[in-house]
Every structure is written in structure tokens, then in C-alpha cells.
Amino acid sequence: AQTVTQSQPEMSVQEAETVTLSCTYDTSESDYYLFWYKQPPSRQMILVIRQEAYKQQNATENRFSVNFQKAAKSFSLKISDSQLGDAAMYFCAYGEEGAQKLVFGQGTRLTINP
Amino acid sequence: DSGVTQTPKHLITATGQRVTLRCSPRSGDLSVYWYQQSLDQGLQFLIQYYNGEERAKGNILERFSAQQFPDLHSELNLSSLELGDSALYFCASSVVNGNYGYTFGSGTRLTVV
């Protein structure tokens, strides 16, 4: 079964600085999708960014970017110019091509220090 | 508002009871997924329906069941509740599958006392 591992239970960063959250996954598939979701204190799950495994170019959404290393099965999230509103739990997720479910990691709690 | 509606938002019930959680997917989405999130844990996949049919099953307990109706709304039934069933239950929807991610509802917080 596919597994997703987030090795950092908690991270903190100063406001306006950059932070990187780590994620590794295990799969034997070649076509799949990776996601980062944000869960603020409101508990709502919000899609932050998506990466297609067949694309070598790293996805970027405004201040959020990923470093996708397919051979290493690594998918890290970089948040630039951190803002107080970025404080949340961040979940990495994996889904196979055409998969019926996403597999989520255990999450990383990000704190932003003013 | 994500477009996925879950009711109720909060539910407190006693052990041994049965509850029903309801989910209306985002307009146009045919797939509904149910996930369980225990305190400060990741999301555990329970079950998926596509256009009324069960498509995938995760580690869903036999005491739990679900269905998707012709109008595409879905219900998750939890019976013989135990203290350990206390969790946040999320419904999510997508057009067909998870290739583009899901849209999540705001969850139902279930507390079993």
C-alpha cells in the first residue's frame, strides 16, 4: 500500500521568512499526483498546490512552490514570505492516476512567529 | 464556502447510539469521499461513491455504512458508537476521481460520551 510520510510534526518560522515542509512517499507507480493541503484552525481542508508526476517542472502558486524529486520520492513545500495566515496543519497527499482515493500523511503543524 | 455541505457541524451522542452524517457534494461533482480524522491525526479514508455506486473502500468498520442517493448526496451511518469513534468526519467531492484533488466540506465533529 502507498504510504506518505511527513517527518516534521511541527515547524516554526518568523514572519516574512521562508520555510520548507518535507514529504516522502512510497509507490511503485509511474503516473500519480501529489498535493499539499492546508488545515487552519477552522478545520477546513484547503488545497494549496498540486503536482503531476509526469511533469518535471515544479508547481508554483504565488508564495507556495514545491520541490518534486521523483527518483527520491520526495515532495517538499516551500512557503516564501511567510504570513500569519499561513499558520496551519499542512498535509501532503498522494493519489494514483485515476485513483479513487488520496492517501494523506500525518501532517506538519506550522507556526508563524510575528 | 467550498460548495460541499456537511450537516450537522457538531454532534454529541452516547455510546451505543447510531448517528447519520449527511453530505451534499459540490455542484457537478459525481464522486463523494468520506474520511475520518481523529484528534491531531491524519485523514483516514473510509469509502468512496461515484454516481450512486460504491467505488473504493478503506478501513471502514463494519459498524459504519454509507450510501449515495440519486440526487448525489451521501450519508454516513455510524452505529453502536464507541468512545474511540469520536473524530472529525470529512466529506469531499470531485468530478470523477482524485486526479485534481478533492473539495472538502467543513466536517462534522462527532463526540461520543
PDB file of N, CA, C and O in Angstrom, chain A residues 33 35 37 39 43-45 47 50 52 91 96-106 109, chain B residues 2 33 35 37 40-43 45 48 56 88 90 97-102 104-106 109:
ATOM      1  N   TYR A  33      -0.278  11.682  -8.713  1.00  0.00           N
ATOM      2  CA  TYR A  33      -0.434  13.092  -8.402  1.00  0.00           C
ATOM      3  C   TYR A  33      -0.097  13.308  -6.933  1.00  0.00           C
ATOM      4  O   TYR A  33      -0.353  12.438  -6.088  1.00  0.00           O
ATOM      5  N   PHE A  35      -0.207  16.311  -3.688  1.00  0.00           N
ATOM      6  CA  PHE A  35      -0.923  17.506  -3.251  1.00  0.00           C
ATOM      7  C   PHE A  35      -0.402  17.961  -1.896  1.00  0.00           C
ATOM      8  O   PHE A  35       0.065  17.162  -1.088  1.00  0.00           O
ATOM      9  N   TYR A  37      -2.258  20.062   1.217  1.00  0.00           N
ATOM     10  CA  TYR A  37      -3.474  20.657   1.745  1.00  0.00           C
ATOM     11  C   TYR A  37      -3.128  21.401   3.031  1.00  0.00           C
ATOM     12  O   TYR A  37      -2.259  20.992   3.798  1.00  0.00           O
ATOM     13  N   GLN A  39      -4.778  22.944   6.623  1.00  0.00           N
ATOM     14  CA  GLN A  39      -5.916  22.875   7.529  1.00  0.00           C
ATOM     15  C   GLN A  39      -5.715  23.904   8.639  1.00  0.00           C
ATOM     16  O   GLN A  39      -5.020  23.654   9.622  1.00  0.00           O
ATOM     17  N   ARG A  43     -10.429  24.162  10.687  1.00  0.00           N
ATOM     18  CA  ARG A  43     -10.535  22.746  10.331  1.00  0.00           C
ATOM     19  C   ARG A  43     -10.874  22.495   8.861  1.00  0.00           C
ATOM     20  O   ARG A  43     -10.901  21.354   8.433  1.00  0.00           O
ATOM     21  N   GLN A  44     -11.159  23.530   8.116  1.00  0.00           N
ATOM     22  CA  GLN A  44     -11.446  23.357   6.693  1.00  0.00           C
ATOM     23  C   GLN A  44     -10.184  22.889   5.966  1.00  0.00           C
ATOM     24  O   GLN A  44      -9.105  23.428   6.184  1.00  0.00           O
ATOM     25  N   MET A  45     -10.289  21.889   5.125  1.00  0.00           N
ATOM     26  CA  MET A  45      -9.169  21.406   4.322  1.00  0.00           C
ATOM     27  C   MET A  45      -9.133  22.192   3.006  1.00  0.00           C
ATOM     28  O   MET A  45     -10.099  22.195   2.249  1.00  0.00           O
ATOM     29  N   LEU A  47      -6.984  23.031  -0.561  1.00  0.00           N
ATOM     30  CA  LEU A  47      -5.934  22.612  -1.493  1.00  0.00           C
ATOM     31  C   LEU A  47      -4.982  23.783  -1.736  1.00  0.00           C
ATOM     32  O   LEU A  47      -5.408  24.865  -2.128  1.00  0.00           O
ATOM     33  N   ARG A  50      -0.769  21.424  -6.375  1.00  0.00           N
ATOM     34  CA  ARG A  50      -0.882  20.088  -6.978  1.00  0.00           C
ATOM     35  C   ARG A  50       0.273  19.894  -7.959  1.00  0.00           C
ATOM     36  O   ARG A  50       0.654  20.818  -8.682  1.00  0.00           O
ATOM     37  N   GLU A  52       1.776  17.034 -10.935  1.00  0.00           N
ATOM     38  CA  GLU A  52       1.613  15.810 -11.713  1.00  0.00           C
ATOM     39  C   GLU A  52       2.973  15.137 -11.862  1.00  0.00           C
ATOM     40  O   GLU A  52       3.951  15.795 -12.221  1.00  0.00           O
ATOM     41  N   PHE A  91      -0.869  19.066   5.178  1.00  0.00           N
ATOM     42  CA  PHE A  91      -0.893  17.646   4.861  1.00  0.00           C
ATOM     43  C   PHE A  91      -0.432  17.424   3.431  1.00  0.00           C
ATOM     44  O   PHE A  91      -0.917  18.079   2.500  1.00  0.00           O
ATOM     45  N   GLU A  96      -2.936   7.944  -7.061  1.00  0.00           N
ATOM     46  CA  GLU A  96      -2.528   7.323  -8.311  1.00  0.00           C
ATOM     47  C   GLU A  96      -3.385   7.846  -9.446  1.00  0.00           C
ATOM     48  O   GLU A  96      -4.501   8.329  -9.229  1.00  0.00           O
ATOM     49  N   GLU A  97      -2.877   7.705 -10.663  1.00  0.00           N
ATOM     50  CA  GLU A  97      -3.627   8.088 -11.849  1.00  0.00           C
ATOM     51  C   GLU A  97      -4.972   7.376 -11.833  1.00  0.00           C
ATOM     52  O   GLU A  97      -5.026   6.148 -11.737  1.00  0.00           O
ATOM     53  N   GLY A  98      -6.035   8.143 -11.869  1.00  0.00           N
ATOM     54  CA  GLY A  98      -7.371   7.557 -11.868  1.00  0.00           C
ATOM     55  C   GLY A  98      -7.780   6.958 -10.543  1.00  0.00           C
ATOM     56  O   GLY A  98      -8.808   6.289 -10.451  1.00  0.00           O
ATOM     57  N   ALA A  99      -7.010   7.238  -9.512  1.00  0.00           N
ATOM     58  CA  ALA A  99      -7.272   6.611  -8.208  1.00  0.00           C
ATOM     59  C   ALA A  99      -8.582   7.095  -7.611  1.00  0.00           C
ATOM     60  O   ALA A  99      -9.030   8.204  -7.870  1.00  0.00           O
ATOM     61  N   GLN A 100      -9.156   6.254  -6.834  1.00  0.00           N
ATOM     62  CA  GLN A 100     -10.405   6.587  -6.182  1.00  0.00           C
ATOM     63  C   GLN A 100     -10.184   7.243  -4.827  1.00  0.00           C
ATOM     64  O   GLN A 100     -11.125   7.711  -4.222  1.00  0.00           O
ATOM     65  N   LYS A 101      -8.966   7.260  -4.331  1.00  0.00           N
ATOM     66  CA  LYS A 101      -8.734   7.853  -3.026  1.00  0.00           C
ATOM     67  C   LYS A 101      -7.373   8.547  -3.001  1.00  0.00           C
ATOM     68  O   LYS A 101      -6.478   8.247  -3.777  1.00  0.00           O
ATOM     69  N   LEU A 102      -7.251   9.489  -2.086  1.00  0.00           N
ATOM     70  CA  LEU A 102      -5.970  10.109  -1.787  1.00  0.00           C
ATOM     71  C   LEU A 102      -5.474   9.563  -0.458  1.00  0.00           C
ATOM     72  O   LEU A 102      -6.272   9.345   0.470  1.00  0.00           O
ATOM     73  N   VAL A 103      -4.169   9.341  -0.372  1.00  0.00           N
ATOM     74  CA  VAL A 103      -3.535   8.894   0.867  1.00  0.00           C
ATOM     75  C   VAL A 103      -2.818  10.100   1.470  1.00  0.00           C
ATOM     76  O   VAL A 103      -2.015  10.747   0.791  1.00  0.00           O
ATOM     77  N   PHE A 104      -3.111  10.380   2.728  1.00  0.00           N
ATOM     78  CA  PHE A 104      -2.572  11.555   3.388  1.00  0.00           C
ATOM     79  C   PHE A 104      -1.473  11.196   4.381  1.00  0.00           C
ATOM     80  O   PHE A 104      -1.498  10.122   4.999  1.00  0.00           O
ATOM     81  N   GLY A 105      -0.512  12.112   4.526  1.00  0.00           N
ATOM     82  CA  GLY A 105       0.474  12.000   5.588  1.00  0.00           C
ATOM     83  C   GLY A 105      -0.124  12.431   6.916  1.00  0.00           C
ATOM     84  O   GLY A 105      -1.290  12.818   6.982  1.00  0.00           O
ATOM     85  N   GLN A 106       0.690  12.376   7.975  1.00  0.00           N
ATOM     86  CA  GLN A 106       0.210  12.688   9.310  1.00  0.00           C
ATOM     87  C   GLN A 106       0.179  14.178   9.601  1.00  0.00           C
ATOM     88  O   GLN A 106      -0.346  14.593  10.634  1.00  0.00           O
ATOM     89  N   ARG A 109       2.520  20.689  11.709  1.00  0.00           N
ATOM     90  CA  ARG A 109       1.906  21.909  12.265  1.00  0.00           C
ATOM     91  C   ARG A 109       2.891  23.066  12.101  1.00  0.00           C
ATOM     92  O   ARG A 109       4.001  23.019  12.637  1.00  0.00           O
TER      93      ARG A 109
ATOM     94  N   SER B   2     -16.909  26.138   0.330  1.00  0.00           N
ATOM     95  CA  SER B   2     -16.281  25.279  -0.674  1.00  0.00           C
ATOM     96  C   SER B   2     -17.280  24.725  -1.679  1.00  0.00           C
ATOM     97  O   SER B   2     -16.887  24.261  -2.754  1.00  0.00           O
ATOM     98  N   TYR B  33     -16.373  11.250  -1.154  1.00  0.00           N
ATOM     99  CA  TYR B  33     -15.418  10.510  -0.336  1.00  0.00           C
ATOM    100  C   TYR B  33     -15.685  10.838   1.129  1.00  0.00           C
ATOM    101  O   TYR B  33     -15.983  11.980   1.470  1.00  0.00           O
ATOM    102  N   TYR B  35     -13.828  10.653   4.939  1.00  0.00           N
ATOM    103  CA  TYR B  35     -12.588  10.489   5.675  1.00  0.00           C
ATOM    104  C   TYR B  35     -12.849  10.718   7.163  1.00  0.00           C
ATOM    105  O   TYR B  35     -13.721  11.501   7.537  1.00  0.00           O
ATOM    106  N   GLN B  37     -10.883  11.880  10.714  1.00  0.00           N
ATOM    107  CA  GLN B  37      -9.684  12.489  11.280  1.00  0.00           C
ATOM    108  C   GLN B  37      -9.817  12.499  12.801  1.00  0.00           C
ATOM    109  O   GLN B  37     -10.582  13.271  13.357  1.00  0.00           O
ATOM    110  N   ASP B  40      -5.763  15.435  16.096  1.00  0.00           N
ATOM    111  CA  ASP B  40      -4.402  15.728  15.653  1.00  0.00           C
ATOM    112  C   ASP B  40      -3.776  14.591  14.854  1.00  0.00           C
ATOM    113  O   ASP B  40      -2.577  14.363  14.914  1.00  0.00           O
ATOM    114  N   GLN B  41      -4.592  13.883  14.107  1.00  0.00           N
ATOM    115  CA  GLN B  41      -4.087  12.805  13.273  1.00  0.00           C
ATOM    116  C   GLN B  41      -4.323  13.136  11.808  1.00  0.00           C
ATOM    117  O   GLN B  41      -4.998  14.114  11.472  1.00  0.00           O
ATOM    118  N   GLY B  42      -3.781  12.300  10.962  1.00  0.00           N
ATOM    119  CA  GLY B  42      -4.017  12.443   9.534  1.00  0.00           C
ATOM    120  C   GLY B  42      -5.411  11.976   9.185  1.00  0.00           C
ATOM    121  O   GLY B  42      -6.197  11.589  10.049  1.00  0.00           O
ATOM    122  N   LEU B  43      -5.709  12.021   7.915  1.00  0.00           N
ATOM    123  CA  LEU B  43      -7.033  11.645   7.440  1.00  0.00           C
ATOM    124  C   LEU B  43      -7.022  10.199   6.976  1.00  0.00           C
ATOM    125  O   LEU B  43      -6.189   9.813   6.145  1.00  0.00           O
ATOM    126  N   PHE B  45      -8.985   7.267   5.035  1.00  0.00           N
ATOM    127  CA  PHE B  45     -10.024   7.062   4.029  1.00  0.00           C
ATOM    128  C   PHE B  45     -11.009   6.001   4.478  1.00  0.00           C
ATOM    129  O   PHE B  45     -10.622   4.910   4.923  1.00  0.00           O
ATOM    130  N   GLN B  48     -15.667   5.559  -0.818  1.00  0.00           N
ATOM    131  CA  GLN B  48     -15.949   6.463  -1.930  1.00  0.00           C
ATOM    132  C   GLN B  48     -17.134   5.953  -2.733  1.00  0.00           C
ATOM    133  O   GLN B  48     -17.266   4.730  -2.969  1.00  0.00           O
ATOM    134  N   ALA B  56     -14.689   2.492  -3.904  1.00  0.00           N
ATOM    135  CA  ALA B  56     -13.498   2.112  -3.154  1.00  0.00           C
ATOM    136  C   ALA B  56     -13.822   2.110  -1.669  1.00  0.00           C
ATOM    137  O   ALA B  56     -14.659   2.873  -1.204  1.00  0.00           O
ATOM    138  N   LEU B  88     -13.369  13.927  13.752  1.00  0.00           N
ATOM    139  CA  LEU B  88     -13.906  14.835  12.744  1.00  0.00           C
ATOM    140  C   LEU B  88     -14.111  14.011  11.478  1.00  0.00           C
ATOM    141  O   LEU B  88     -13.178  13.344  11.020  1.00  0.00           O
ATOM    142  N   PHE B  90     -14.936  14.026   7.587  1.00  0.00           N
ATOM    143  CA  PHE B  90     -14.970  14.889   6.418  1.00  0.00           C
ATOM    144  C   PHE B  90     -15.632  14.175   5.248  1.00  0.00           C
ATOM    145  O   PHE B  90     -15.413  12.994   5.009  1.00  0.00           O
ATOM    146  N   ASN B  97     -12.559  11.441 -10.144  1.00  0.00           N
ATOM    147  CA  ASN B  97     -11.593  10.789  -9.255  1.00  0.00           C
ATOM    148  C   ASN B  97     -10.703  11.837  -8.600  1.00  0.00           C
ATOM    149  O   ASN B  97     -11.009  13.030  -8.646  1.00  0.00           O
ATOM    150  N   GLY B  98      -9.624  11.395  -8.012  1.00  0.00           N
ATOM    151  CA  GLY B  98      -8.801  12.317  -7.232  1.00  0.00           C
ATOM    152  C   GLY B  98      -7.670  12.980  -7.996  1.00  0.00           C
ATOM    153  O   GLY B  98      -6.821  13.625  -7.386  1.00  0.00           O
ATOM    154  N   ASN B  99      -7.628  12.848  -9.298  1.00  0.00           N
ATOM    155  CA  ASN B  99      -6.519  13.400 -10.069  1.00  0.00           C
ATOM    156  C   ASN B  99      -6.304  14.897  -9.846  1.00  0.00           C
ATOM    157  O   ASN B  99      -5.175  15.384  -9.888  1.00  0.00           O
ATOM    158  N   TYR B 100      -7.353  15.622  -9.634  1.00  0.00           N
ATOM    159  CA  TYR B 100      -7.250  17.068  -9.444  1.00  0.00           C
ATOM    160  C   TYR B 100      -7.492  17.467  -7.993  1.00  0.00           C
ATOM    161  O   TYR B 100      -7.696  18.634  -7.699  1.00  0.00           O
ATOM    162  N   GLY B 101      -7.438  16.483  -7.112  1.00  0.00           N
ATOM    163  CA  GLY B 101      -7.677  16.766  -5.709  1.00  0.00           C
ATOM    164  C   GLY B 101      -9.159  16.768  -5.398  1.00  0.00           C
ATOM    165  O   GLY B 101      -9.997  16.585  -6.276  1.00  0.00           O
ATOM    166  N   TYR B 102      -9.444  16.932  -4.148  1.00  0.00           N
ATOM    167  CA  TYR B 102     -10.825  16.974  -3.705  1.00  0.00           C
ATOM    168  C   TYR B 102     -11.205  18.379  -3.244  1.00  0.00           C
ATOM    169  O   TYR B 102     -10.336  19.162  -2.867  1.00  0.00           O
ATOM    170  N   PHE B 104     -13.219  19.741  -0.082  1.00  0.00           N
ATOM    171  CA  PHE B 104     -13.685  19.229   1.203  1.00  0.00           C
ATOM    172  C   PHE B 104     -14.813  20.076   1.770  1.00  0.00           C
ATOM    173  O   PHE B 104     -14.863  21.296   1.568  1.00  0.00           O
ATOM    174  N   GLY B 105     -15.686  19.395   2.509  1.00  0.00           N
ATOM    175  CA  GLY B 105     -16.637  20.110   3.341  1.00  0.00           C
ATOM    176  C   GLY B 105     -15.957  20.539   4.629  1.00  0.00           C
ATOM    177  O   GLY B 105     -14.773  20.280   4.837  1.00  0.00           O
ATOM    178  N   SER B 106     -16.708  21.196   5.485  1.00  0.00           N
ATOM    179  CA  SER B 106     -16.136  21.715   6.723  1.00  0.00           C
ATOM    180  C   SER B 106     -16.124  20.693   7.848  1.00  0.00           C
ATOM    181  O   SER B 106     -15.616  20.974   8.933  1.00  0.00           O
ATOM    182  N   ARG B 109     -18.049  17.301  13.524  1.00  0.00           N
ATOM    183  CA  ARG B 109     -17.330  16.926  14.740  1.00  0.00           C
ATOM    184  C   ARG B 109     -18.241  16.033  15.564  1.00  0.00           C
ATOM    185  O   ARG B 109     -19.258  16.481  16.065  1.00  0.00           O
TER     186      ARG B 109
END
